[in-house]
GROMACS .gro file of C-alpha atoms in nm:
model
  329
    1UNK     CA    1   1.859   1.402   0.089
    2UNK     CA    2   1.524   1.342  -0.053
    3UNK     CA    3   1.481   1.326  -0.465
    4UNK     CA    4   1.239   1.535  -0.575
    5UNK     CA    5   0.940   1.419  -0.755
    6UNK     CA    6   0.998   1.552  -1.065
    7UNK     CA    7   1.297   1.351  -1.080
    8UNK     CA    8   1.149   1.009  -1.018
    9UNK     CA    9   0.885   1.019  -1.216
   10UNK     CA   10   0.979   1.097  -1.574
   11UNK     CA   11   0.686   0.966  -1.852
   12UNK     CA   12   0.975   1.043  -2.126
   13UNK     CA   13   1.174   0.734  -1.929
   14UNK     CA   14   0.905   0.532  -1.886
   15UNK     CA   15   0.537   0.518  -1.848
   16UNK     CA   16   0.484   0.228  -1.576
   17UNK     CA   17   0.581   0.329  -1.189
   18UNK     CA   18   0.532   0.145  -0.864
   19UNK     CA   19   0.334   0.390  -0.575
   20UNK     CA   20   0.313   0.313  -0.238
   21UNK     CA   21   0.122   0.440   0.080
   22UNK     CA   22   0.079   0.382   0.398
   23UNK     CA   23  -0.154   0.471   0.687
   24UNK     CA   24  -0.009   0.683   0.984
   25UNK     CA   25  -0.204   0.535   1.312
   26UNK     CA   26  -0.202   0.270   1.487
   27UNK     CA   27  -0.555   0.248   1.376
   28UNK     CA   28  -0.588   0.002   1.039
   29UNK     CA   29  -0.680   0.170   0.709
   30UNK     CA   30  -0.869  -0.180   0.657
   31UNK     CA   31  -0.911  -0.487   0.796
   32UNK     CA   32  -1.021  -0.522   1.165
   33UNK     CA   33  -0.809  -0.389   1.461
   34UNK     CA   34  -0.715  -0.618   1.706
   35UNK     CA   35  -0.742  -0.394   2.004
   36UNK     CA   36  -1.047  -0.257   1.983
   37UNK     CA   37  -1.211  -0.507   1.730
   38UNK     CA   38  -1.315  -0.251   1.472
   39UNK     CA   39  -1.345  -0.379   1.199
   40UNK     CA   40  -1.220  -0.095   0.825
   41UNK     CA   41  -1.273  -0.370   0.618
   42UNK     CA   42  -1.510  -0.158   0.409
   43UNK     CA   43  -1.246   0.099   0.301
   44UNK     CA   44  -1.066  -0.167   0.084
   45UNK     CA   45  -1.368  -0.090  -0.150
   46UNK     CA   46  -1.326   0.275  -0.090
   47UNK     CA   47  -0.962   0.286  -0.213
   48UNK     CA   48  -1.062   0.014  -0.529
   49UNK     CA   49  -1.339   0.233  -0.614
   50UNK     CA   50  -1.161   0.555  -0.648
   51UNK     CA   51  -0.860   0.423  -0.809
   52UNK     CA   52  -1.056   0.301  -1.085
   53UNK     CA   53  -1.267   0.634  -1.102
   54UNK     CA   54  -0.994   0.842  -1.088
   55UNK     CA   55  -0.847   0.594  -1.391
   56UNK     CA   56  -1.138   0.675  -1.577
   57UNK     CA   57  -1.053   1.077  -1.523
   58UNK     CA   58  -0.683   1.093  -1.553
   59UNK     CA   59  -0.515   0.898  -1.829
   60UNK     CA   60  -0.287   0.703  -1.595
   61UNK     CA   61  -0.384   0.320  -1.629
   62UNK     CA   62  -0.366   0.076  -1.366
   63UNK     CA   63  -0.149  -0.234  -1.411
   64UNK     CA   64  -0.213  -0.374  -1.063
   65UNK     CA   65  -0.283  -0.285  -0.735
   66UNK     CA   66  -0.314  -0.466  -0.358
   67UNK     CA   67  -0.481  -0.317  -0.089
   68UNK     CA   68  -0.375  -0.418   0.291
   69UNK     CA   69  -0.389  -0.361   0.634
   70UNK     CA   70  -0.198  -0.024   0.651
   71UNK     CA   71  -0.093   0.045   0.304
   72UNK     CA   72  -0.165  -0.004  -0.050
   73UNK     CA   73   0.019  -0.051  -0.380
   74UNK     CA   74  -0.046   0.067  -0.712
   75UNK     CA   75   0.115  -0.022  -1.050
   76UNK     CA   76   0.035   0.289  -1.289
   77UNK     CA   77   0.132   0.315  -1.631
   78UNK     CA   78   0.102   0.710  -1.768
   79UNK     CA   79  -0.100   0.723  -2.089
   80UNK     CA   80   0.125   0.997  -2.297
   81UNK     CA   81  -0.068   0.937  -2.616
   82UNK     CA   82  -0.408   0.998  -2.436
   83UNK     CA   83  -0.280   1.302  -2.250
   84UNK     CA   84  -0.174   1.439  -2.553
   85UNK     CA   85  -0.478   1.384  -2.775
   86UNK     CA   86  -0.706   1.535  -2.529
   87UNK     CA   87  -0.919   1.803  -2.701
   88UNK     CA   88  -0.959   2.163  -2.484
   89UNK     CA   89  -1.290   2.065  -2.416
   90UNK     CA   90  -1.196   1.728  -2.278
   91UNK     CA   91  -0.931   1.834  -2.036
   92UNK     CA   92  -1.186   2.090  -1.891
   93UNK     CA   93  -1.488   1.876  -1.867
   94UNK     CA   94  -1.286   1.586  -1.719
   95UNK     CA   95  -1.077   1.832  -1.435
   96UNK     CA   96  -1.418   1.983  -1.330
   97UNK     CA   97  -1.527   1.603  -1.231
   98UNK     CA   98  -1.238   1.658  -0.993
   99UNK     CA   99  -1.206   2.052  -0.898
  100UNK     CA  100  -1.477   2.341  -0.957
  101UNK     CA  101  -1.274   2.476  -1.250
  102UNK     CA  102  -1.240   2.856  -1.320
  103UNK     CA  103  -1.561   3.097  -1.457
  104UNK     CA  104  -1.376   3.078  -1.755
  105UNK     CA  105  -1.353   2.764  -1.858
  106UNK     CA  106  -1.746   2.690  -1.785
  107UNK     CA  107  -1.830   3.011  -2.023
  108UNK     CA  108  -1.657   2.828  -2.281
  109UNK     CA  109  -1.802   2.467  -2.219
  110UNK     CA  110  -2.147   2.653  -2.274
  111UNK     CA  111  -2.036   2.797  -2.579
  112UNK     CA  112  -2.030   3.152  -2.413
  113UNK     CA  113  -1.790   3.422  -2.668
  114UNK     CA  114  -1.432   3.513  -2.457
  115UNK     CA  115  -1.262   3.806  -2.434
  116UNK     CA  116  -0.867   3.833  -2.555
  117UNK     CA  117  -0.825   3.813  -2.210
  118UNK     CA  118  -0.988   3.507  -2.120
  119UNK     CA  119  -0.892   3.366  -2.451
  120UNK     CA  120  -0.503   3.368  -2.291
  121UNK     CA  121  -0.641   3.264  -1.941
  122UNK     CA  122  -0.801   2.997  -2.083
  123UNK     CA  123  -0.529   2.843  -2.236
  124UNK     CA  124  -0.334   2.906  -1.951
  125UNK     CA  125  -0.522   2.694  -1.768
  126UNK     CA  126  -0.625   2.408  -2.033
  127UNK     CA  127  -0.201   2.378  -2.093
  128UNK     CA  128  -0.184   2.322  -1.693
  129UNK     CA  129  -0.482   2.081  -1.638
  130UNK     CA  130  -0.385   1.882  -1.973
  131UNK     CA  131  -0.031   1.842  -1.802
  132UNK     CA  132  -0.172   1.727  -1.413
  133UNK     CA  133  -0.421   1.450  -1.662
  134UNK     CA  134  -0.098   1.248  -1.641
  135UNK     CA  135   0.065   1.320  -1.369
  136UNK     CA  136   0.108   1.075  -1.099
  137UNK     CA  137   0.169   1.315  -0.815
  138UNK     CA  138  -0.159   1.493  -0.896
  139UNK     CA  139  -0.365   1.166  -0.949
  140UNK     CA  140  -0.185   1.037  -0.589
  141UNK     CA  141  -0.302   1.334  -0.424
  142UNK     CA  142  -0.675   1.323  -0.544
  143UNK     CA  143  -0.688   0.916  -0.449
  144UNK     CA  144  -0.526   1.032  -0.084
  145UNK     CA  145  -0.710   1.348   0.009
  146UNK     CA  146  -1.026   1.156  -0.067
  147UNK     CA  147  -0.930   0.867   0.165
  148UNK     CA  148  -0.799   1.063   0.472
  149UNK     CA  149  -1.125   1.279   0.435
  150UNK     CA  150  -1.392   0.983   0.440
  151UNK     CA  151  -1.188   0.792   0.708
  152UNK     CA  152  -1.129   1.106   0.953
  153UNK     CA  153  -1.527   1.125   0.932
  154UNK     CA  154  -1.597   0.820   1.029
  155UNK     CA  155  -1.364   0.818   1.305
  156UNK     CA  156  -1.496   1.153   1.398
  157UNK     CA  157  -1.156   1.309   1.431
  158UNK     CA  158  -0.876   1.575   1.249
  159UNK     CA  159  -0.587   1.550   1.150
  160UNK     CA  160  -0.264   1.353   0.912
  161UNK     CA  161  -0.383   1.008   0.828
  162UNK     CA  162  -0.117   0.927   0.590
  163UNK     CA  163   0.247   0.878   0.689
  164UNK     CA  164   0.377   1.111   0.359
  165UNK     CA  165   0.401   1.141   0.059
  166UNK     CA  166   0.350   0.852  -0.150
  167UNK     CA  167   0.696   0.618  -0.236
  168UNK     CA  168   0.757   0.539  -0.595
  169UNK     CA  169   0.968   0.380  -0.835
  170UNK     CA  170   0.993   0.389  -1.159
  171UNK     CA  171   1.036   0.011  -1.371
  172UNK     CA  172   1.270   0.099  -1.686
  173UNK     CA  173   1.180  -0.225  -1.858
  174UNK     CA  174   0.942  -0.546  -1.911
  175UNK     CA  175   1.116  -0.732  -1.634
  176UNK     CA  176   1.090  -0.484  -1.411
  177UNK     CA  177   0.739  -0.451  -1.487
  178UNK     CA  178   0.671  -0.817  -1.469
  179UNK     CA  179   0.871  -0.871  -1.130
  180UNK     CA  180   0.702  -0.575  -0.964
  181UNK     CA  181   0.332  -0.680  -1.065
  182UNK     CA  182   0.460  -1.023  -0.956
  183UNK     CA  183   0.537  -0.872  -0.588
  184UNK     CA  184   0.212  -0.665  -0.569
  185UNK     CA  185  -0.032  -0.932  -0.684
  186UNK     CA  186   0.160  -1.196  -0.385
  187UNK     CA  187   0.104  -0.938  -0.136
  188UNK     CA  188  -0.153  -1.102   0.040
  189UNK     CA  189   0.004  -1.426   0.004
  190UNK     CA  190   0.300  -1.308   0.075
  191UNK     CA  191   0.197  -1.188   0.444
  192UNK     CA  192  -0.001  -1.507   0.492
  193UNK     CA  193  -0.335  -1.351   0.473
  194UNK     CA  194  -0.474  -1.544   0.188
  195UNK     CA  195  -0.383  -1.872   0.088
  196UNK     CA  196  -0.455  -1.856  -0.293
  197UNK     CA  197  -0.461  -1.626  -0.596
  198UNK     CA  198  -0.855  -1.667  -0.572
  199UNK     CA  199  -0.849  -1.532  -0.177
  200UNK     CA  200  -0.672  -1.261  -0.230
  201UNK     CA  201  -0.877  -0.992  -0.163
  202UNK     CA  202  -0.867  -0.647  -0.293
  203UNK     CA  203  -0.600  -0.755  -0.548
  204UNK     CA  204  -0.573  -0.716  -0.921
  205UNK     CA  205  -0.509  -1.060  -1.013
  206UNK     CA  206  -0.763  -1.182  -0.815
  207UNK     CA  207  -1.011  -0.933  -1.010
  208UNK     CA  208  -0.862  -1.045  -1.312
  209UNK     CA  209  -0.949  -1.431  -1.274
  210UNK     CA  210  -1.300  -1.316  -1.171
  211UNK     CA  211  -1.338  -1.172  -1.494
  212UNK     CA  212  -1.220  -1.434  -1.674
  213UNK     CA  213  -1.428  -1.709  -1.498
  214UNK     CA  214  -1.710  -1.458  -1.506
  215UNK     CA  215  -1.717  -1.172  -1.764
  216UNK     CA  216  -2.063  -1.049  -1.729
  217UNK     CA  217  -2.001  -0.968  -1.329
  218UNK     CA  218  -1.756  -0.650  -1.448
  219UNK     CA  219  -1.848  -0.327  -1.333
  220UNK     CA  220  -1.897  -0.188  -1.635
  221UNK     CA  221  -1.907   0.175  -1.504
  222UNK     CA  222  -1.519   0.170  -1.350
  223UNK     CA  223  -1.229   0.180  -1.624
  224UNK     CA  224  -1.094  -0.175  -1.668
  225UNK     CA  225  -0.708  -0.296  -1.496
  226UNK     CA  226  -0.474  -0.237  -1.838
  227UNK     CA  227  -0.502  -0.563  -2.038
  228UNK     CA  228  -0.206  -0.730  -2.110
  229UNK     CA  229  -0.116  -0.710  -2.466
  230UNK     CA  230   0.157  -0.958  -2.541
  231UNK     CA  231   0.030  -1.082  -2.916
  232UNK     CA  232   0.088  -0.698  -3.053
  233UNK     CA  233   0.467  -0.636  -3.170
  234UNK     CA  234   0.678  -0.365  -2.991
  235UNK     CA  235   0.538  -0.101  -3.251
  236UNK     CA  236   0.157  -0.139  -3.115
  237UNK     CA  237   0.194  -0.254  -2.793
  238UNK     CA  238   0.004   0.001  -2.529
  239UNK     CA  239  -0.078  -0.252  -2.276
  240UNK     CA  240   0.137  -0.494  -2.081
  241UNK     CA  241   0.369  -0.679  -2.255
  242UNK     CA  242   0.281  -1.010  -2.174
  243UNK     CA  243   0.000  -1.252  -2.222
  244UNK     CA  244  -0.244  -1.307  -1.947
  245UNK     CA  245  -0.215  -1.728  -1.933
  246UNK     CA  246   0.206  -1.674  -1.924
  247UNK     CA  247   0.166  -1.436  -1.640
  248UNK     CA  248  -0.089  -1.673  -1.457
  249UNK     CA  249   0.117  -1.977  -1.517
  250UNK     CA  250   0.461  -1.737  -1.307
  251UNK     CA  251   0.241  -1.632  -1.064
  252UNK     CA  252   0.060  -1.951  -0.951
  253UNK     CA  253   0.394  -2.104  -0.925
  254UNK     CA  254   0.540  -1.792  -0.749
  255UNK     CA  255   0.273  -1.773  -0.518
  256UNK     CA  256   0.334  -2.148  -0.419
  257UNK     CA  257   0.711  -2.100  -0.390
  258UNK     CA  258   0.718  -1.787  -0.170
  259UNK     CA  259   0.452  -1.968   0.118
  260UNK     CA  260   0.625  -2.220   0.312
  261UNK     CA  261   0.372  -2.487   0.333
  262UNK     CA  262   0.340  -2.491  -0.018
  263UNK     CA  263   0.718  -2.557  -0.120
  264UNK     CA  264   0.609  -2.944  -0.161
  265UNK     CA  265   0.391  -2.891  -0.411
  266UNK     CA  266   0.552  -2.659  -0.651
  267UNK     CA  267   0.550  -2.810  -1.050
  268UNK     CA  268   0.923  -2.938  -1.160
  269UNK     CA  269   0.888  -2.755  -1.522
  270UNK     CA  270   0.979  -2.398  -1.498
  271UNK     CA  271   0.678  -2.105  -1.653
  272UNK     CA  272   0.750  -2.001  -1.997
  273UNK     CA  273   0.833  -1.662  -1.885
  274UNK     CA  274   1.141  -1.771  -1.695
  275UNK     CA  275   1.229  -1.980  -1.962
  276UNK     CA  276   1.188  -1.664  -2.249
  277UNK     CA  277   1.364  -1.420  -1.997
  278UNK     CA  278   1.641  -1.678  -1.890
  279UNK     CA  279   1.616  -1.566  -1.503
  280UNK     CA  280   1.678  -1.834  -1.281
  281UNK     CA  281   1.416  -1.971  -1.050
  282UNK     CA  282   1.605  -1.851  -0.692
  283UNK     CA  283   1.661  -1.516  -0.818
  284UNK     CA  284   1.286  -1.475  -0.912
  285UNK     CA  285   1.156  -1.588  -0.582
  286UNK     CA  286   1.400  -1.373  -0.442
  287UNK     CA  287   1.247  -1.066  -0.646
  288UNK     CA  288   0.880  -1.190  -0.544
  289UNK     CA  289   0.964  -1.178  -0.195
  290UNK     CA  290   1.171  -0.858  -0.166
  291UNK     CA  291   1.145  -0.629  -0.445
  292UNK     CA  292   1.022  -0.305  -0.270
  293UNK     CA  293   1.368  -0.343  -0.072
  294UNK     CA  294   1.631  -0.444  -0.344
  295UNK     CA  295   1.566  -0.108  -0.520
  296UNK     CA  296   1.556   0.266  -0.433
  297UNK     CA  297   1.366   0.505  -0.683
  298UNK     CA  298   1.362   0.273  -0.959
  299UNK     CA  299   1.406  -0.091  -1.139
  300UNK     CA  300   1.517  -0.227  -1.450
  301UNK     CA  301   1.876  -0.329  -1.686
  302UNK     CA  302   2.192  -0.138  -1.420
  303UNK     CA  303   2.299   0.045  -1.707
  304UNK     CA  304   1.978   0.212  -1.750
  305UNK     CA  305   1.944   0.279  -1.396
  306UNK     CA  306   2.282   0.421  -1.384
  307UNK     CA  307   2.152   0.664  -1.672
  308UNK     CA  308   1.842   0.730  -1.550
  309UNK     CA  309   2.044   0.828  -1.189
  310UNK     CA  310   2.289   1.074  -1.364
  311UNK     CA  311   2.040   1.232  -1.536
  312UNK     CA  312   1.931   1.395  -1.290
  313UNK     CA  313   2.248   1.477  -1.078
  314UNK     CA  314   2.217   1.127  -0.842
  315UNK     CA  315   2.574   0.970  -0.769
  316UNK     CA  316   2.477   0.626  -0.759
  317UNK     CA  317   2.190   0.302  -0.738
  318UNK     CA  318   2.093   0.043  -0.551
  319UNK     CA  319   2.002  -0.309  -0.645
  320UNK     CA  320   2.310  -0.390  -0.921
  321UNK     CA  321   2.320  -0.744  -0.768
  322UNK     CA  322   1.903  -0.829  -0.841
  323UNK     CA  323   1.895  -0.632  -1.173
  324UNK     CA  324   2.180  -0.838  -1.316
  325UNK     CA  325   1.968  -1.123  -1.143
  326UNK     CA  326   1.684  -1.116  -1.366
  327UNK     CA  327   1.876  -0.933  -1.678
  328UNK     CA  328   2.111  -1.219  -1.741
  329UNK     CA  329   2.116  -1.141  -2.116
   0.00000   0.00000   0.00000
């Protein structure tokens, strides 16, 4: 039986979950098709665009994200603090970027007196639009409706474009975090489609080492990727916990481990995050390569998946074996 949304994605668990979509025909949502030699390539930009727009809306963060042929994954962290610091007129003037509102809510934006009546309807709907501000479901749906809308224009037809409902699961900890960034970023790679961090299109890391290598090339009207935030202690930390050169270091040797042709050339000393987290090199390559399959509806230490399962009525997990892989301690 399906799980019901509510019960996968829980900000009171944890803030950072894994989405992923994928397109319905046999047409590509990017790239070029084969048969008929179309090329989507273009909508790569589409889907980068209005994540980071509807980032800059809804205070859900993106960790990392990988756009392919026929589907696209997303790394979100939910931004409770934000959400919940969000004046009245904040939550209204940032869900009328989205929706046309209510009558209400734009005679109090100009300042217009309210009724008792309106007062109550007001709040009403503030409360309800403050809650949807950080919710994934409601930020998936605004990213997908978008999509499906431009793309059945273009092809000049009607109809579903996307297979469901997005698929997400939720990472209870920092390695699950790291490992599932890890698999995102190497998508690309991964498939064979790019043949270096700096190739891979349409990825966060690879927008990540062009900012680095070029800081003044950031759009500075999108909401940046989360930064990682691995000097601040557990107390401050709101970004990811990790610094940026450790998580560069695992991935370029991750990258050159999981492709083949590369094997040869892979450095004998292990990255420092490997070291710090004691996980062992096979069953990190392992986790690169096949994350999205080890796991159901979420990631992290067993026992807190088995807790996280029960709380909501589920009977049991999947993935003991990988978690105790890369929890060793």
């Amino acid at each position: 039986m399906t799980t019901a949304r509510r019960q996968l994605i829980d900000a009171e668990s944890t803030p950072f979950y894994h989405v992923i979509n994928r397109c319905v025909r046999r047409a590509f949502l990017c790239g070029e098709d084969a048969l008929s030699g179309r090329s989507y390539e273009h909508r790569r930009g589409w889907i980068v665009d209005k994540i980071r727009q509807l980032s800059s809306i809804f205070c859900i963060d993106v960790c990392a994200y990988a756009v392919m042929s026929n589907h696209y994954h997303l790394v979100l962290k939910i931004d409770l603090a934000a959400q919940q610091s969000l004046s009245p007129f904040e939550v209204i003037e940032r869900w009328t970027l989205l929706f046309s509102g209510n009558p209400v809510a734009a005679k109090f934006l100009k300042g217009d007196s309210l009724s008792e009546g309106e007062r109550i309807l007001l709040d009403t709907l503030i409360s309800d639009w403050q809650e949807r501000l950080g919710s994934i479901s409601w930020f998936m749906r605004c990213l997908n409706e978008n999509i499906a809308r431009k793309a059945n224009r273009e092809d000049g037809c009607k109809g579903v474009f996307w297979e469901g409902r997005f698929k997400s699961q939720a990472l209870l900890d920092e390695q699950a975090l790291l490992a599932c960034m890890m698999y995102v970023d190497l998508n690309p790679i991964r498939a064979g489609i790019a043949d270096s961090l700096q190739t891979s299109d349409y990825t966060s890391i690879q927008e990540r080492i062009e900012e680095v290598a070029e800081p003044a090339t950031a759009n500075a009207s999108l909401k940046p990727l989360l930064q990682f935030d691995g000097a601040a202690t557990a107390a401050e930390q709101s970004g990811i916990p990790f610094h940026f050169a450790d998580y560069l270091e695992l991935i370029d040797w991750t990258g050159r481990a999981v492709r083949e042709d590369k094997r040869g050339f892979i450095a004998c000393s292990r990255p420092k995050l490997l070291l710090e987290l004691g996980i062992s090199d096979d069953a990190w390559i392992t986790s690169a390569k096949e994350f999205r399959r080890q796991y159901s509806g979420m990631s992290g230490r067993w026992d807190a998946m088995c807790a996280m399962k029960a709380k909501y009525g589920g009977k049991w997990c999947r993935g003991k074996q990988q978690s105790q892989a890369i929890h060793p301690h």
